[in-house]
Tab-separated table of C-alpha atoms in Angstrom:
chain	number	residue	atom	x	y	z
A	1	UNK	CA	-0.013	0.031	0.068
A	2	UNK	CA	2.864	2.388	0.748
A	3	UNK	CA	4.448	1.588	-2.513
A	4	UNK	CA	1.245	2.357	-4.439
A	5	UNK	CA	1.153	5.861	-2.630
A	6	UNK	CA	4.517	6.539	-3.562
A	7	UNK	CA	4.157	5.606	-7.168
A	8	UNK	CA	0.952	7.741	-7.546
A	9	UNK	CA	2.799	10.708	-6.157
A	10	UNK	CA	5.572	10.578	-8.714
A	11	UNK	CA	3.436	9.808	-11.693
A	12	UNK	CA	1.759	12.491	-13.615
A	13	UNK	CA	-1.690	12.073	-15.230
A	14	UNK	CA	-4.031	14.089	-17.351
A	15	UNK	CA	-7.104	13.053	-15.508
A	16	UNK	CA	-8.131	16.091	-13.552
A	17	UNK	CA	-9.905	14.080	-10.979
A	18	UNK	CA	-6.842	12.263	-10.123
A	19	UNK	CA	-4.956	15.472	-9.482
A	20	UNK	CA	-7.557	16.288	-6.729
A	21	UNK	CA	-6.853	13.241	-4.695
A	22	UNK	CA	-5.127	13.971	-1.393
A	23	UNK	CA	-2.252	11.399	-1.180
A	24	UNK	CA	-1.131	10.136	2.186
A	25	UNK	CA	2.710	9.868	3.096
A	26	UNK	CA	4.164	6.388	2.549
A	27	UNK	CA	3.229	3.874	5.212
A	28	UNK	CA	0.174	5.721	6.591
A	29	UNK	CA	-3.301	4.187	6.195
A	30	UNK	CA	-5.682	5.833	3.688
A	31	UNK	CA	-8.816	7.262	4.992
A	32	UNK	CA	-12.047	5.802	3.543
A	33	UNK	CA	-14.020	8.075	1.469
A	34	UNK	CA	-17.261	9.540	2.860
A	35	UNK	CA	-20.009	7.589	0.958
A	36	UNK	CA	-22.807	9.117	2.979
A	37	UNK	CA	-23.536	12.767	3.691
A	38	UNK	CA	-23.156	13.786	7.389
A	39	UNK	CA	-26.889	13.880	7.984
A	40	UNK	CA	-27.049	10.351	6.766
A	41	UNK	CA	-24.301	9.148	9.058
A	42	UNK	CA	-25.950	10.816	12.098
A	43	UNK	CA	-29.006	8.655	11.394
A	44	UNK	CA	-26.966	5.441	11.038
A	45	UNK	CA	-24.754	5.810	14.087
A	46	UNK	CA	-26.104	5.067	17.663
A	47	UNK	CA	-27.248	8.204	19.329
A	48	UNK	CA	-26.932	6.735	23.090
A	49	UNK	CA	-23.591	6.965	25.044
A	50	UNK	CA	-21.965	3.801	26.461
A	51	UNK	CA	-19.882	3.761	29.557
A	52	UNK	CA	-16.702	1.607	30.259
A	53	UNK	CA	-18.768	-1.579	31.128
A	54	UNK	CA	-20.746	-1.352	27.995
A	55	UNK	CA	-23.809	-0.046	29.638
A	56	UNK	CA	-26.271	2.527	27.837
A	57	UNK	CA	-25.849	5.675	29.911
A	58	UNK	CA	-29.176	7.139	31.031
A	59	UNK	CA	-29.715	10.862	30.165
A	60	UNK	CA	-28.303	13.259	32.926
A	61	UNK	CA	-26.437	10.296	34.644
A	62	UNK	CA	-22.582	10.259	34.743
A	63	UNK	CA	-21.127	7.360	32.955
A	64	UNK	CA	-19.215	6.296	36.008
A	65	UNK	CA	-22.378	6.025	37.886
A	66	UNK	CA	-24.440	4.130	35.297
A	67	UNK	CA	-25.514	0.732	36.671
A	68	UNK	CA	-26.983	-0.718	33.432
A	69	UNK	CA	-30.163	-1.643	35.396
A	70	UNK	CA	-33.432	-0.052	36.445
A	71	UNK	CA	-35.669	-0.235	39.445
A	72	UNK	CA	-34.905	-2.497	42.419
A	73	UNK	CA	-33.258	-5.999	42.183
A	74	UNK	CA	-33.260	-7.188	45.720
A	75	UNK	CA	-30.317	-9.629	45.250
A	76	UNK	CA	-28.057	-7.118	43.532
A	77	UNK	CA	-29.100	-4.556	46.051
A	78	UNK	CA	-28.020	-6.577	49.233
A	79	UNK	CA	-24.869	-7.877	47.531
A	80	UNK	CA	-23.721	-4.280	46.528
A	81	UNK	CA	-24.618	-2.828	49.729
A	82	UNK	CA	-22.714	-5.677	51.532
A	83	UNK	CA	-19.652	-5.485	49.305
A	84	UNK	CA	-19.498	-1.620	49.972
A	85	UNK	CA	-16.902	0.838	48.979
A	86	UNK	CA	-13.775	-0.204	50.769
A	87	UNK	CA	-12.311	-2.968	53.191
A	88	UNK	CA	-13.019	-0.822	56.078
A	89	UNK	CA	-16.448	-0.067	55.146
A	90	UNK	CA	-17.068	-3.679	54.400
A	91	UNK	CA	-15.861	-4.601	57.948
A	92	UNK	CA	-18.351	-2.120	59.357
A	93	UNK	CA	-21.099	-4.157	57.901
A	94	UNK	CA	-20.397	-6.967	60.129
A	95	UNK	CA	-22.068	-4.806	62.923
A	96	UNK	CA	-25.462	-5.108	61.343
A	97	UNK	CA	-26.657	-7.798	63.663
A	98	UNK	CA	-26.332	-5.338	66.551
A	99	UNK	CA	-29.038	-3.094	65.236
A	100	UNK	CA	-32.002	-5.459	65.708
A	101	UNK	CA	-30.467	-6.367	69.175
A	102	UNK	CA	-30.318	-2.740	70.184
A	103	UNK	CA	-33.789	-1.984	69.111
A	104	UNK	CA	-35.285	-5.051	70.693
A	105	UNK	CA	-33.359	-4.550	73.919
A	106	UNK	CA	-34.522	-1.062	74.272
A	107	UNK	CA	-38.167	-2.248	74.601
A	108	UNK	CA	-37.638	-5.572	76.291
A	109	UNK	CA	-35.201	-4.486	79.178
A	110	UNK	CA	-35.707	-0.725	79.739
A	111	UNK	CA	-33.828	-0.967	82.992
A	112	UNK	CA	-30.409	-1.959	81.295
A	113	UNK	CA	-29.323	1.685	80.569
A	114	UNK	CA	-25.715	1.081	80.060
A	115	UNK	CA	-26.131	-1.846	77.761
A	116	UNK	CA	-28.771	-0.147	75.691
A	117	UNK	CA	-26.626	2.809	75.357
A	118	UNK	CA	-23.476	0.718	74.212
A	119	UNK	CA	-25.664	-1.345	71.656
A	120	UNK	CA	-27.401	1.785	70.255
A	121	UNK	CA	-23.910	3.501	70.092
A	122	UNK	CA	-22.530	0.383	68.057
A	123	UNK	CA	-25.560	0.149	65.950
A	124	UNK	CA	-25.304	3.717	64.728
A	125	UNK	CA	-22.098	2.901	62.876
A	126	UNK	CA	-23.410	0.403	60.300
A	127	UNK	CA	-26.545	2.651	59.715
A	128	UNK	CA	-24.462	5.696	59.214
A	129	UNK	CA	-22.051	3.695	56.889
A	130	UNK	CA	-25.078	2.652	54.789
A	131	UNK	CA	-25.972	6.383	54.473
A	132	UNK	CA	-22.419	7.214	53.343
A	133	UNK	CA	-22.231	4.321	50.833
A	134	UNK	CA	-25.749	5.262	49.307
A	135	UNK	CA	-24.643	8.813	49.236
A	136	UNK	CA	-21.500	7.794	47.526
A	137	UNK	CA	-23.255	5.765	44.928
A	138	UNK	CA	-25.722	8.615	44.302
A	139	UNK	CA	-22.787	11.191	43.962
A	140	UNK	CA	-21.267	8.900	41.260
A	141	UNK	CA	-24.357	9.627	39.096
A	142	UNK	CA	-23.977	13.541	39.178
A	143	UNK	CA	-21.374	16.015	38.165
A	144	UNK	CA	-18.222	15.786	40.449
A	145	UNK	CA	-18.630	19.062	42.459
A	146	UNK	CA	-22.374	18.598	42.931
A	147	UNK	CA	-21.886	15.045	43.870
A	148	UNK	CA	-19.314	15.824	46.477
A	149	UNK	CA	-21.575	18.545	47.963
A	150	UNK	CA	-24.593	16.054	48.059
A	151	UNK	CA	-22.455	13.342	49.504
A	152	UNK	CA	-21.182	15.631	52.204
A	153	UNK	CA	-24.806	16.763	52.913
A	154	UNK	CA	-26.195	13.172	53.276
A	155	UNK	CA	-23.168	12.359	55.525
A	156	UNK	CA	-24.326	14.967	57.822
A	157	UNK	CA	-27.969	13.397	58.064
A	158	UNK	CA	-26.765	11.534	61.179
A	159	UNK	CA	-25.539	14.518	62.842
A	160	UNK	CA	-28.757	16.532	62.004
A	161	UNK	CA	-31.026	13.792	63.214
A	162	UNK	CA	-28.984	13.525	66.491
A	163	UNK	CA	-29.098	17.282	67.016
A	164	UNK	CA	-32.949	17.407	66.495
A	165	UNK	CA	-33.460	14.498	68.873
A	166	UNK	CA	-31.385	16.097	71.457
A	167	UNK	CA	-33.233	19.286	71.025
A	168	UNK	CA	-36.558	17.752	71.745
A	169	UNK	CA	-35.106	16.333	74.875
A	170	UNK	CA	-33.771	19.793	75.954
A	171	UNK	CA	-30.134	18.538	76.001
A	172	UNK	CA	-28.819	21.996	75.312
A	173	UNK	CA	-25.390	21.457	76.765
A	174	UNK	CA	-24.809	18.186	74.875
A	175	UNK	CA	-25.900	19.792	71.614
A	176	UNK	CA	-23.427	22.660	72.148
A	177	UNK	CA	-20.721	20.361	72.927
A	178	UNK	CA	-21.576	18.124	70.121
A	179	UNK	CA	-21.474	21.006	67.677
A	180	UNK	CA	-17.800	21.748	68.475
A	181	UNK	CA	-17.029	18.034	69.024
A	182	UNK	CA	-18.234	17.509	65.548
A	183	UNK	CA	-15.939	20.139	63.982
A	184	UNK	CA	-12.952	18.982	66.152
A	185	UNK	CA	-13.472	15.391	65.197
A	186	UNK	CA	-13.461	16.007	61.434
A	187	UNK	CA	-10.741	18.657	61.528
A	188	UNK	CA	-8.286	16.897	63.908
A	189	UNK	CA	-9.219	13.245	64.167
A	190	UNK	CA	-10.326	12.659	60.519
A	191	UNK	CA	-7.870	14.928	58.837
A	192	UNK	CA	-4.948	13.463	61.109
A	193	UNK	CA	-6.028	9.836	60.091
A	194	UNK	CA	-6.092	10.962	56.310
A	195	UNK	CA	-2.612	12.330	56.656
A	196	UNK	CA	-1.383	9.285	58.551
A	197	UNK	CA	-2.933	6.958	56.134
A	198	UNK	CA	-1.581	8.737	52.952
A	199	UNK	CA	1.784	9.139	54.563
A	200	UNK	CA	2.078	5.403	55.073
A	201	UNK	CA	2.063	4.741	51.386
A	202	UNK	CA	3.535	8.081	50.221
A	203	UNK	CA	6.320	10.104	51.666
A	204	UNK	CA	4.600	13.351	50.916
A	205	UNK	CA	1.242	14.176	49.310
A	206	UNK	CA	0.039	17.351	47.682
A	207	UNK	CA	-3.176	19.051	47.200
A	208	UNK	CA	-4.621	22.018	45.357
A	209	UNK	CA	-4.238	25.697	46.686
A	210	UNK	CA	-7.951	26.522	45.932
A	211	UNK	CA	-9.184	23.548	47.928
A	212	UNK	CA	-7.164	24.372	51.122
A	213	UNK	CA	-7.521	28.312	50.948
A	214	UNK	CA	-11.170	28.239	50.521
A	215	UNK	CA	-11.533	25.844	53.297
A	216	UNK	CA	-9.162	27.594	55.710
A	217	UNK	CA	-10.997	30.916	55.022
A	218	UNK	CA	-14.412	29.609	55.742
A	219	UNK	CA	-13.182	27.610	58.848
A	220	UNK	CA	-11.908	30.796	60.304
A	221	UNK	CA	-15.219	32.700	59.367
A	222	UNK	CA	-17.147	29.840	61.013
A	223	UNK	CA	-15.062	29.895	64.213
A	224	UNK	CA	-15.480	33.661	64.547
A	225	UNK	CA	-19.174	33.612	64.011
A	226	UNK	CA	-19.673	30.853	66.401
A	227	UNK	CA	-17.510	32.358	69.227
A	228	UNK	CA	-19.270	35.897	69.038
A	229	UNK	CA	-22.228	34.897	71.356
A	230	UNK	CA	-19.808	33.439	73.808
A	231	UNK	CA	-17.453	36.563	73.730
A	232	UNK	CA	-20.703	38.593	74.215
A	233	UNK	CA	-21.621	36.736	77.346
A	234	UNK	CA	-18.228	36.776	78.948
A	235	UNK	CA	-17.928	40.455	78.292
A	236	UNK	CA	-21.260	41.508	79.786
A	237	UNK	CA	-21.560	38.836	82.516
A	238	UNK	CA	-20.714	40.296	86.077
A	239	UNK	CA	-20.635	44.031	84.915
A	240	UNK	CA	-24.071	44.698	86.189
A	241	UNK	CA	-25.142	45.966	82.773
A	242	UNK	CA	-27.919	43.442	82.518
A	243	UNK	CA	-29.659	40.783	84.750
A	244	UNK	CA	-29.140	37.186	84.417
A	245	UNK	CA	-32.477	36.654	82.547
A	246	UNK	CA	-31.802	39.688	80.308
A	247	UNK	CA	-28.441	38.424	79.424
A	248	UNK	CA	-29.478	35.102	78.381
A	249	UNK	CA	-32.308	36.536	76.304
A	250	UNK	CA	-29.783	38.836	74.637
A	251	UNK	CA	-27.337	35.948	73.986
A	252	UNK	CA	-30.240	33.973	72.479
A	253	UNK	CA	-31.361	36.710	70.190
A	254	UNK	CA	-27.640	37.270	69.105
A	255	UNK	CA	-27.260	33.583	68.405
A	256	UNK	CA	-30.348	33.555	66.094
A	257	UNK	CA	-28.948	36.598	64.217
A	258	UNK	CA	-25.754	34.901	63.960
A	259	UNK	CA	-27.243	31.648	62.768
A	260	UNK	CA	-29.214	33.482	59.972
A	261	UNK	CA	-25.922	35.094	58.532
A	262	UNK	CA	-23.941	31.833	59.119
A	263	UNK	CA	-26.520	29.967	56.908
A	264	UNK	CA	-26.330	32.891	54.314
A	265	UNK	CA	-22.547	32.320	54.273
A	266	UNK	CA	-22.982	28.623	53.760
A	267	UNK	CA	-25.361	29.227	50.766
A	268	UNK	CA	-22.820	31.586	49.172
A	269	UNK	CA	-20.219	28.886	49.584
A	270	UNK	CA	-22.440	26.436	47.862
A	271	UNK	CA	-23.173	28.769	44.930
A	272	UNK	CA	-19.395	29.558	44.728
A	273	UNK	CA	-18.386	25.923	44.551
A	274	UNK	CA	-21.246	24.371	42.512
A	275	UNK	CA	-22.009	27.096	40.014
A	276	UNK	CA	-19.768	30.273	39.549
A	277	UNK	CA	-16.273	28.352	40.133
A	278	UNK	CA	-17.402	24.812	39.456
A	279	UNK	CA	-15.028	24.569	36.622
A	280	UNK	CA	-11.924	25.062	38.790
A	281	UNK	CA	-13.186	22.346	41.272
A	282	UNK	CA	-14.081	19.963	38.512
A	283	UNK	CA	-10.704	20.181	36.958
A	284	UNK	CA	-8.990	19.373	40.270
A	285	UNK	CA	-11.312	16.621	41.197
A	286	UNK	CA	-10.961	15.057	37.801
A	287	UNK	CA	-7.119	15.213	38.071
A	288	UNK	CA	-7.265	13.464	41.456
A	289	UNK	CA	-9.402	10.627	39.909
A	290	UNK	CA	-6.542	9.497	37.855
A	291	UNK	CA	-4.345	9.368	40.800
A	292	UNK	CA	-6.232	6.348	42.192
A	293	UNK	CA	-4.367	3.231	41.305
A	294	UNK	CA	-7.455	1.094	41.853
A	295	UNK	CA	-9.804	3.275	39.629
A	296	UNK	CA	-9.979	0.425	37.109
A	297	UNK	CA	-11.441	-1.779	39.811
A	298	UNK	CA	-13.921	0.818	41.034
A	299	UNK	CA	-15.094	1.426	37.475
A	300	UNK	CA	-16.086	-2.268	36.862
A	301	UNK	CA	-17.708	-2.614	40.228
A	302	UNK	CA	-21.629	-3.148	40.085
A	303	UNK	CA	-23.455	0.122	41.009
A	304	UNK	CA	-26.741	0.644	42.680
A	305	UNK	CA	-29.641	2.066	40.565
A	306	UNK	CA	-31.034	5.523	41.249
A	307	UNK	CA	-34.025	3.924	42.777
A	308	UNK	CA	-31.886	1.689	45.014
A	309	UNK	CA	-29.863	4.647	46.396
A	310	UNK	CA	-33.118	6.274	47.388
A	311	UNK	CA	-34.409	3.149	49.029
A	312	UNK	CA	-31.081	2.642	50.873
A	313	UNK	CA	-31.035	6.256	52.104
A	314	UNK	CA	-34.744	6.042	53.387
A	315	UNK	CA	-34.171	2.793	55.187
A	316	UNK	CA	-30.914	3.901	56.732
A	317	UNK	CA	-32.177	7.224	57.839
A	318	UNK	CA	-35.127	5.615	59.441
A	319	UNK	CA	-32.958	3.333	61.395
A	320	UNK	CA	-30.507	6.245	62.436
A	321	UNK	CA	-33.563	8.108	63.725
A	322	UNK	CA	-34.905	5.164	65.688
A	323	UNK	CA	-31.465	4.307	67.191
A	324	UNK	CA	-30.821	8.015	67.822
A	325	UNK	CA	-33.865	8.302	69.881
A	326	UNK	CA	-32.753	5.258	71.955
A	327	UNK	CA	-29.080	6.574	72.281
A	328	UNK	CA	-30.184	10.014	73.437
A	329	UNK	CA	-32.670	8.871	75.999
A	330	UNK	CA	-29.898	7.008	77.796
A	331	UNK	CA	-27.561	9.988	78.051
A	332	UNK	CA	-28.925	11.449	81.356
A	333	UNK	CA	-28.687	8.019	82.985
A	334	UNK	CA	-24.980	7.638	81.676
A	335	UNK	CA	-23.995	11.132	82.809
A	336	UNK	CA	-25.542	10.762	86.337
A	337	UNK	CA	-24.923	7.092	87.189
A	338	UNK	CA	-21.576	6.572	85.366
A	339	UNK	CA	-20.194	10.047	86.221
A	340	UNK	CA	-19.365	10.732	82.479
A	341	UNK	CA	-19.106	14.641	81.883
A	342	UNK	CA	-21.474	16.205	79.529
A	343	UNK	CA	-18.418	17.942	77.855
A	344	UNK	CA	-16.987	14.234	77.061
A	345	UNK	CA	-20.386	12.992	75.929
A	346	UNK	CA	-20.950	15.864	73.551
A	347	UNK	CA	-17.451	16.696	72.496
A	348	UNK	CA	-16.199	13.254	72.018
A	349	UNK	CA	-18.590	10.412	72.202
A	350	UNK	CA	-21.450	11.657	70.111
A	351	UNK	CA	-19.459	12.994	67.185
A	352	UNK	CA	-17.265	9.950	66.805
A	353	UNK	CA	-20.476	7.850	65.912
A	354	UNK	CA	-22.066	10.493	63.970
A	355	UNK	CA	-19.120	10.979	61.605
A	356	UNK	CA	-17.993	7.330	61.238
A	357	UNK	CA	-19.149	7.115	57.500
A	358	UNK	CA	-17.477	10.292	56.506
A	359	UNK	CA	-14.228	9.385	58.228
A	360	UNK	CA	-14.071	6.145	56.468
A	361	UNK	CA	-14.614	7.512	52.981
A	362	UNK	CA	-12.000	10.312	53.549
A	363	UNK	CA	-9.362	7.960	54.814
A	364	UNK	CA	-9.983	5.668	51.947
A	365	UNK	CA	-9.370	8.426	49.463
A	366	UNK	CA	-6.289	9.713	51.389
A	367	UNK	CA	-4.868	6.076	51.105
A	368	UNK	CA	-5.447	6.059	47.451
A	369	UNK	CA	-3.566	9.510	47.144
A	370	UNK	CA	-6.692	11.409	46.399
A	371	UNK	CA	-6.058	14.175	48.731
A	372	UNK	CA	-8.157	16.737	46.904
A	373	UNK	CA	-11.119	14.529	47.294
A	374	UNK	CA	-10.199	13.805	50.988
A	375	UNK	CA	-9.855	17.420	51.996
A	376	UNK	CA	-13.148	18.120	50.103
A	377	UNK	CA	-14.882	15.547	52.377
A	378	UNK	CA	-13.129	16.705	55.522
A	379	UNK	CA	-13.385	20.402	54.911
A	380	UNK	CA	-16.834	20.359	53.382
A	381	UNK	CA	-18.178	18.317	56.481
A	382	UNK	CA	-16.633	20.750	58.906
A	383	UNK	CA	-17.942	23.805	57.048
A	384	UNK	CA	-21.293	22.333	56.790
A	385	UNK	CA	-21.588	21.568	60.720
A	386	UNK	CA	-20.237	25.100	61.539
A	387	UNK	CA	-22.299	27.103	58.991
A	388	UNK	CA	-25.354	25.024	58.399
A	389	UNK	CA	-26.118	22.274	60.954
A	390	UNK	CA	-25.324	24.439	64.089
A	391	UNK	CA	-27.322	27.513	62.920
A	392	UNK	CA	-30.118	24.997	61.832
A	393	UNK	CA	-30.420	23.742	65.461
A	394	UNK	CA	-30.797	27.359	66.847
A	395	UNK	CA	-33.277	28.196	64.136
A	396	UNK	CA	-35.432	25.002	64.716
A	397	UNK	CA	-35.249	25.673	68.470
A	398	UNK	CA	-36.461	29.166	67.792
A	399	UNK	CA	-39.436	27.876	65.956
A	400	UNK	CA	-40.057	25.339	68.853
A	401	UNK	CA	-39.904	28.034	71.410
A	402	UNK	CA	-36.644	26.550	73.043
A	403	UNK	CA	-33.856	28.979	74.145
A	404	UNK	CA	-31.209	27.130	72.244
A	405	UNK	CA	-28.154	29.296	71.644
A	406	UNK	CA	-24.578	29.412	70.719
A	407	UNK	CA	-23.246	30.198	74.068
A	408	UNK	CA	-20.345	27.636	74.358
A	409	UNK	CA	-18.097	27.008	77.190
A	410	UNK	CA	-15.043	29.062	77.078
A	411	UNK	CA	-12.927	25.956	77.239
A	412	UNK	CA	-14.592	24.557	74.110
A	413	UNK	CA	-14.325	27.765	72.150
A	414	UNK	CA	-10.855	28.331	72.851
A	415	UNK	CA	-9.925	24.801	71.765
A	416	UNK	CA	-11.928	25.358	68.601
A	417	UNK	CA	-10.276	28.425	67.524
A	418	UNK	CA	-6.744	27.056	68.297
A	419	UNK	CA	-7.575	23.752	66.310
A	420	UNK	CA	-8.683	25.907	63.319
A	421	UNK	CA	-5.356	27.881	63.487
A	422	UNK	CA	-3.273	24.585	63.810
A	423	UNK	CA	-5.038	22.932	60.869
A	424	UNK	CA	-4.865	26.161	58.727
A	425	UNK	CA	-1.041	26.194	59.280
A	426	UNK	CA	-0.807	22.514	58.178
A	427	UNK	CA	-2.746	23.349	55.001
A	428	UNK	CA	-0.734	26.454	54.008
A	429	UNK	CA	1.998	24.795	52.152
A	430	UNK	CA	-0.253	22.423	50.148
A	431	UNK	CA	1.604	19.354	51.425
A	432	UNK	CA	0.854	16.695	54.045
A	433	UNK	CA	2.816	13.763	55.686
A	434	UNK	CA	2.311	11.498	58.589
A	435	UNK	CA	4.061	13.632	60.938
A	436	UNK	CA	1.344	16.426	60.538
A	437	UNK	CA	-1.296	13.789	60.857
A	438	UNK	CA	0.129	12.456	64.055
A	439	UNK	CA	0.336	15.836	65.629
A	440	UNK	CA	-3.392	16.355	64.701
A	441	UNK	CA	-4.236	12.967	66.423
A	442	UNK	CA	-2.297	13.944	69.547
A	443	UNK	CA	-3.916	17.160	69.941
A	444	UNK	CA	-7.193	15.442	69.632
A	445	UNK	CA	-6.425	13.101	72.320
A	446	UNK	CA	-5.330	15.807	74.658
A	447	UNK	CA	-8.598	17.629	73.924
A	448	UNK	CA	-10.541	14.440	74.762
A	449	UNK	CA	-8.677	14.037	78.030
A	450	UNK	CA	-9.592	17.658	78.871
A	451	UNK	CA	-13.231	16.970	78.009
A	452	UNK	CA	-13.210	13.926	80.165
A	453	UNK	CA	-12.113	15.729	83.387
A	454	UNK	CA	-14.412	18.728	82.725
A	455	UNK	CA	-16.853	18.960	85.594
A	456	UNK	CA	-20.529	19.007	84.920
A	457	UNK	CA	-22.370	22.261	85.635
A	458	UNK	CA	-24.748	20.479	88.058
A	459	UNK	CA	-21.950	18.801	89.889
A	460	UNK	CA	-20.162	22.115	90.179
A	461	UNK	CA	-23.192	24.074	91.389
A	462	UNK	CA	-24.137	21.411	94.007
A	463	UNK	CA	-20.643	21.412	95.313
A	464	UNK	CA	-20.559	25.154	95.757
A	465	UNK	CA	-23.976	25.058	97.535
A	466	UNK	CA	-22.440	22.574	99.973
A	467	UNK	CA	-19.387	24.581	100.662
């Protein structure tokens, strides 16, 4: 073929049509002539998109999230949910037998407060894990940035449910501690585990400046907004400018104003990330996907259908609500009979169980060297707690006529601001390693020890009365 092309190039001909033929260089294949017009070719070729598994891609569904099925298939549904997303997440599924045991014991033996609390605490983990997995499957079917935002929002469902149940039981000190505890657990514990897990496989990991700078700026804003009611209370208390009731009323009103503007800040952040600057974040996350060495395995894994994702979310959220009610009902008994401080309960115990699914997802991504994905989950969950979930509790309490506010203990608010500064310093150079991760974990353990020894307000007041 190459010889023929060379000969035609060197041979002259009087045929005018042959002179119009474009000759290819020797050795290159010839392009077939167009025998059909463009409009005829469009009618012959298939009009649907096919993904990597050969499945026809449904309209408005990302190719990576296409399952190739429709509706609900019980066998596939349970098999996919059981296999889950990672080995750690799959191991958590072994705790599912605890769920019916916790629900049954709550009604059969109401006097076993400690056992009921422990079982409900453990049962919360697989339910939260299912929410995280179903949210991750649903996020695969959507554009990357919007999928991350949706996955982060669904991961916070457990937290929102717990906050609302605590609110109905008037556990205001536990809620206030849990708000800051949730931020600290994600910011120090989860981020520290991500840095350590990634540092085991990679000497140093890098992440994009946009992700770290936007996250750090929002965290500082959230920390300042959450601390203003506490600073106001400390500044006015003891000056005689207002009575105790007046001061409490002013702090509550200030908290409601702060909550409204914090939620506005969160909406602006969502618009910034999902609309006006989504192209930047899309490019960053797309580049991160190619770093995953196991991506080819994840692509061929069976996927849940859209309907199955919704069913999994409905079932898991219902179970989380039932278990949260049983868990919260036992908190007063544990605090009083077992002498567990409310600070430790809210700052450490409650956030650990409510953030389990998000932690597993972020650590798995850091292990696969997808630090931009991991940071998006960590910082996104932290920002949502500070700018949306915490203000939401105050607004809902306002609607229910409850005096829920953002007046935190000085110990908690100081710890929060210092933690934000420490993490912001680690994110400044856009690099991470296991040393920084270990330091975050050490700081979190020290905070946990401080919360454990922090006295309850009731015990402190009774001691003062006796004295």
